[in-house]
Amino acid sequence: MKKTVVAAVLAVCANGVAAEPGGRLLATGGASSIEGAAGGGIVPWAVMSGYAARDEWGGTAFATRVDTGDYRLDSYGAALSFGNRLEVSVARQRLDMDALTKAASLPDKTLNQDIYSLKLRLFGDLIYDRLPQVALGAQYKRQRNFLVPSLVGAERDSDADYYLAASRLFMGAVGGYNLLLNGTLRYSRANETGLLGFGGDRRDSRSLLREGSAVLMPSPQWAVGVEYREKPDNLSFAGESDWQDVFVGYFPSKQLAVVAAWAGLGEIATLEDQQGLYLSLQLSY
């Protein structure tokens, strides 16, 4: 899937006029989150993927790796958007957990998940309206090898997250530099975004969770920001920590974006102080 998606986007980008990005400003499509939706690395924003403006198609393909030493998460996928109004995305995640497998004698060395998402802009605009851009999103998630999650108390192998995001780009707001602020409310019972299943022996109902991003753009090509993502605590076998990161994004053109971050993920499945490098590559059209 990964090679096919990336090859398709490269083919479009090589096709001259067909590869010309849409009319939106550079970097206003954000990056691709680990779950496929446009935004930051761990938080979806109200923006749409790619650069499609009114009556235009746009999209992205991405690949991301997060490595803490004990765990390694690989995520890749693609998104399509139309008219700066609707976004459809798909992502696949693979979590390698050799350290935990050896320590706990688990039957699997990896956890895998597929994510299918929709996002609809409800009203407002990132820049040109008095109101912020507000979007409603849904993410259907399916955990693909449920044995380990079921052994630690997860109730189900698939479920849906719902979120409401509001984003605003303030032009020249901080010392003449642009500032983007985003706030997201998520309604979810996913354990570690769903890689450890959904619901648990401690709590099986959805929780309302807060997420946020603040991004300063010292130039049109560069972005520096922080993110925060609140997590539920459904499983009694281990605590689940909130996530945060500090990132730098580079947008040399509308076709390419590179994001590097230092991610603090806290405790994951009994292993504490998980932190490490986040690196993501995105191709847009």
Tab-separated table of C-alpha atoms in Angstrom, residues 7-224:
chain	number	residue	atom	x	y	z
A	7	ALA	CA	4.194	6.217	-6.535
A	8	ALA	CA	0.755	7.510	-7.523
A	9	VAL	CA	1.380	10.912	-5.979
A	10	LEU	CA	4.825	11.172	-7.586
A	11	ALA	CA	3.265	10.353	-10.955
A	12	VAL	CA	0.729	13.142	-10.551
A	13	CYS	CA	3.425	15.598	-9.441
A	14	ALA	CA	5.466	14.733	-12.537
A	15	ASN	CA	2.557	15.502	-14.850
A	16	GLY	CA	3.093	19.216	-15.307
A	17	VAL	CA	-0.081	21.266	-15.121
A	18	ALA	CA	-2.038	18.439	-13.493
A	19	ALA	CA	0.371	18.597	-10.568
A	20	GLU	CA	-0.100	22.321	-9.916
A	21	PRO	CA	-1.310	22.674	-6.321
A	22	GLY	CA	-4.483	24.565	-5.472
A	23	GLY	CA	-4.923	28.206	-4.621
A	24	ARG	CA	-4.429	28.124	-0.844
A	25	LEU	CA	-1.350	29.579	0.844
A	26	LEU	CA	1.756	27.493	1.516
A	27	ALA	CA	1.520	25.300	4.649
A	28	THR	CA	-2.199	25.998	5.206
A	29	GLY	CA	-2.971	22.305	4.679
A	30	GLY	CA	-0.801	21.443	7.667
A	31	ALA	CA	0.909	18.072	7.843
A	32	SER	CA	-0.541	14.561	8.100
A	33	SER	CA	-1.324	13.297	11.584
A	34	ILE	CA	-0.438	9.727	12.572
A	35	GLU	CA	-4.112	8.861	11.970
A	36	GLY	CA	-4.161	10.308	8.439
A	37	ALA	CA	-6.175	13.519	8.880
A	38	ALA	CA	-4.636	16.891	8.044
A	39	GLY	CA	-3.250	18.854	10.976
A	40	GLY	CA	-0.301	18.386	13.296
A	41	GLY	CA	1.513	15.166	14.033
A	42	ILE	CA	-0.737	13.967	16.863
A	43	VAL	CA	-3.716	16.358	16.625
A	44	PRO	CA	-6.143	16.788	13.691
A	45	TRP	CA	-6.907	20.389	12.753
A	46	ALA	CA	-9.921	21.894	10.984
A	47	VAL	CA	-7.875	22.347	7.783
A	48	MET	CA	-8.255	20.120	4.720
A	49	SER	CA	-5.387	18.089	3.225
A	50	GLY	CA	-3.510	19.458	0.238
A	51	TYR	CA	-4.122	22.913	-1.226
A	52	ALA	CA	-7.483	22.615	-2.974
A	53	ALA	CA	-9.532	25.807	-2.995
A	54	ARG	CA	-13.134	26.139	-4.172
A	55	ASP	CA	-14.078	23.600	-6.897
A	56	GLU	CA	-10.605	21.985	-6.769
A	57	TRP	CA	-9.348	18.562	-5.756
A	58	GLY	CA	-6.267	18.119	-3.580
A	59	GLY	CA	-4.602	15.463	-1.514
A	60	THR	CA	-1.582	14.047	0.227
A	61	ALA	CA	0.396	10.867	0.768
A	62	PHE	CA	2.508	10.497	3.901
A	63	ALA	CA	4.833	8.244	5.860
A	64	THR	CA	5.695	8.767	9.552
A	65	ARG	CA	7.961	7.066	12.086
A	66	VAL	CA	8.069	7.583	15.853
A	67	ASP	CA	10.871	5.777	17.734
A	68	THR	CA	11.201	5.775	21.534
A	69	GLY	CA	13.703	2.932	21.802
A	70	ASP	CA	11.225	0.533	23.435
A	71	TYR	CA	8.569	1.130	20.770
A	72	ARG	CA	8.532	2.087	17.097
A	73	LEU	CA	5.388	3.322	15.361
A	74	ASP	CA	5.174	3.401	11.561
A	75	SER	CA	2.171	5.090	10.012
A	76	TYR	CA	1.422	5.734	6.347
A	77	GLY	CA	-1.543	6.568	4.157
A	78	ALA	CA	-3.228	9.103	1.911
A	79	ALA	CA	-5.962	11.729	1.919
A	80	LEU	CA	-8.162	13.432	-0.686
A	81	SER	CA	-10.013	16.720	-0.286
A	82	PHE	CA	-12.471	18.652	-2.410
A	83	GLY	CA	-13.298	22.341	-2.452
A	84	ASN	CA	-11.621	23.031	0.891
A	85	ARG	CA	-14.786	21.448	2.312
A	86	LEU	CA	-14.506	17.643	2.550
A	87	GLU	CA	-11.572	15.344	3.363
A	88	VAL	CA	-11.375	11.552	3.108
A	89	SER	CA	-8.307	9.724	4.430
A	90	VAL	CA	-6.972	6.240	5.118
A	91	ALA	CA	-3.999	5.235	7.260
A	92	ARG	CA	-2.320	2.071	8.456
A	93	GLN	CA	-0.335	1.904	11.715
A	94	ARG	CA	2.172	-0.686	12.901
A	95	LEU	CA	3.591	-0.619	16.437
A	96	ASP	CA	6.721	-2.708	17.017
A	97	MET	CA	7.075	-3.615	20.712
A	98	ASP	CA	9.997	-6.018	21.000
A	99	ALA	CA	11.006	-4.791	24.473
A	100	LEU	CA	7.539	-5.376	25.935
A	101	THR	CA	7.150	-8.723	24.159
A	102	LYS	CA	10.363	-10.011	25.718
A	103	ALA	CA	9.637	-8.590	29.178
A	104	ALA	CA	6.055	-9.897	29.366
A	105	SER	CA	6.356	-12.989	27.109
A	106	LEU	CA	3.594	-11.733	24.826
A	107	PRO	CA	2.433	-13.812	21.844
A	108	ASP	CA	2.786	-10.938	19.309
A	109	LYS	CA	5.642	-8.552	18.537
A	110	THR	CA	3.505	-5.982	16.720
A	111	LEU	CA	0.127	-4.264	16.947
A	112	ASN	CA	-1.580	-3.118	13.751
A	113	GLN	CA	-4.476	-0.817	12.967
A	114	ASP	CA	-6.373	0.557	9.962
A	115	ILE	CA	-8.058	3.980	10.141
A	116	TYR	CA	-10.692	5.371	7.752
A	117	SER	CA	-11.604	9.031	8.252
A	118	LEU	CA	-13.983	11.747	7.087
A	119	LYS	CA	-13.732	15.455	7.871
A	120	LEU	CA	-16.270	18.146	6.928
A	121	ARG	CA	-15.703	21.888	7.227
A	122	LEU	CA	-18.831	23.288	8.867
A	123	PHE	CA	-18.214	27.041	8.692
A	124	GLY	CA	-15.593	29.768	8.947
A	125	ASP	CA	-12.223	30.089	7.271
A	126	LEU	CA	-8.634	29.674	8.421
A	127	ILE	CA	-7.752	33.252	7.392
A	128	TYR	CA	-10.473	35.218	5.612
A	129	ASP	CA	-13.574	34.906	7.799
A	130	ARG	CA	-14.330	36.532	11.139
A	131	LEU	CA	-14.977	33.050	12.512
A	132	PRO	CA	-12.284	30.347	12.797
A	133	GLN	CA	-12.459	27.369	10.486
A	134	VAL	CA	-14.495	24.680	12.239
A	135	ALA	CA	-14.670	21.046	11.090
A	136	LEU	CA	-16.369	17.874	12.264
A	137	GLY	CA	-14.444	14.600	11.892
A	138	ALA	CA	-15.040	10.877	12.297
A	139	GLN	CA	-12.384	8.132	12.372
A	140	TYR	CA	-13.354	4.472	12.102
A	141	LYS	CA	-10.545	2.328	13.531
A	142	ARG	CA	-10.007	-1.428	13.262
A	143	GLN	CA	-7.360	-3.178	15.354
A	144	ARG	CA	-6.050	-6.012	13.158
A	145	ASN	CA	-4.531	-8.434	15.719
A	146	PHE	CA	-6.662	-8.301	18.841
A	147	LEU	CA	-5.131	-11.092	20.951
A	148	VAL	CA	-2.824	-8.913	23.074
A	149	PRO	CA	-5.410	-6.120	23.606
A	150	SER	CA	-8.000	-8.695	24.664
A	151	LEU	CA	-5.563	-10.256	27.155
A	152	VAL	CA	-4.999	-6.885	28.881
A	153	GLY	CA	-8.698	-6.081	29.149
A	154	ALA	CA	-9.787	-4.297	25.945
A	155	GLU	CA	-13.465	-4.809	25.134
A	156	ARG	CA	-13.579	-4.530	21.328
A	157	ASP	CA	-11.345	-4.553	18.266
A	158	SER	CA	-13.029	-1.704	16.344
A	159	ASP	CA	-14.751	1.560	17.138
A	160	ALA	CA	-15.117	5.168	15.982
A	161	ASP	CA	-13.652	8.437	17.273
A	162	TYR	CA	-15.515	11.709	16.702
A	163	TYR	CA	-13.955	15.153	16.962
A	164	LEU	CA	-14.701	18.844	16.524
A	165	ALA	CA	-11.762	21.066	15.586
A	166	ALA	CA	-11.389	24.841	15.296
A	167	SER	CA	-8.346	26.437	13.615
A	168	ARG	CA	-7.304	30.032	13.006
A	169	LEU	CA	-4.243	31.593	11.341
A	170	PHE	CA	-3.448	35.062	12.722
A	171	MET	CA	-1.395	36.946	10.144
A	172	GLY	CA	1.562	38.873	11.593
A	173	ALA	CA	0.281	38.339	15.137
A	174	VAL	CA	3.605	37.710	16.952
A	175	GLY	CA	6.410	40.118	16.093
A	176	GLY	CA	5.176	40.219	12.508
A	177	TYR	CA	5.122	36.409	12.246
A	178	ASN	CA	2.021	34.306	11.574
A	179	LEU	CA	0.488	32.296	14.407
A	180	LEU	CA	-1.808	29.286	14.023
A	181	LEU	CA	-3.926	28.109	16.939
A	182	ASN	CA	-6.033	24.946	16.953
A	183	GLY	CA	-8.294	23.364	19.543
A	184	THR	CA	-9.880	19.921	19.174
A	185	LEU	CA	-12.432	18.036	21.269
A	186	ARG	CA	-12.393	14.266	20.740
A	187	TYR	CA	-15.041	11.744	21.835
A	188	SER	CA	-13.267	8.385	22.093
A	189	ARG	CA	-12.586	5.195	24.044
A	190	ALA	CA	-9.509	4.181	22.029
A	191	ASN	CA	-6.606	2.743	24.034
A	192	GLU	CA	-3.302	4.173	22.721
A	193	THR	CA	-5.215	5.575	19.701
A	194	GLY	CA	-6.780	2.115	19.176
A	195	LEU	CA	-3.624	0.011	18.888
A	196	LEU	CA	-4.600	-1.568	22.241
A	197	GLY	CA	-8.255	-1.886	21.281
A	198	PHE	CA	-11.208	0.098	22.586
A	199	GLY	CA	-12.769	0.349	26.027
A	200	GLY	CA	-11.572	-1.709	28.955
A	201	ASP	CA	-12.151	-3.303	32.327
A	202	ARG	CA	-11.829	0.077	34.073
A	203	ARG	CA	-14.014	2.101	31.724
A	204	ASP	CA	-15.915	1.151	28.568
A	205	SER	CA	-17.666	4.401	27.672
A	206	ARG	CA	-16.310	7.189	25.488
A	207	SER	CA	-14.528	10.150	27.096
A	208	LEU	CA	-14.464	13.790	25.983
A	209	LEU	CA	-10.783	14.558	25.426
A	210	ARG	CA	-8.961	17.840	24.814
A	211	GLU	CA	-6.298	18.404	22.173
A	212	GLY	CA	-4.486	21.516	21.030
A	213	SER	CA	-1.748	22.990	18.861
A	214	ALA	CA	0.084	26.318	18.701
A	215	VAL	CA	2.314	27.036	15.695
A	216	LEU	CA	4.559	30.031	14.958
A	217	MET	CA	5.675	30.579	11.351
A	218	PRO	CA	8.951	32.568	11.223
A	219	SER	CA	8.755	32.380	7.407
A	220	PRO	CA	6.288	30.957	4.851
A	221	GLN	CA	8.441	27.783	4.593
A	222	TRP	CA	9.046	27.110	8.298
A	223	ALA	CA	6.774	26.316	11.225
A	224	VAL	CA	7.663	25.735	14.882
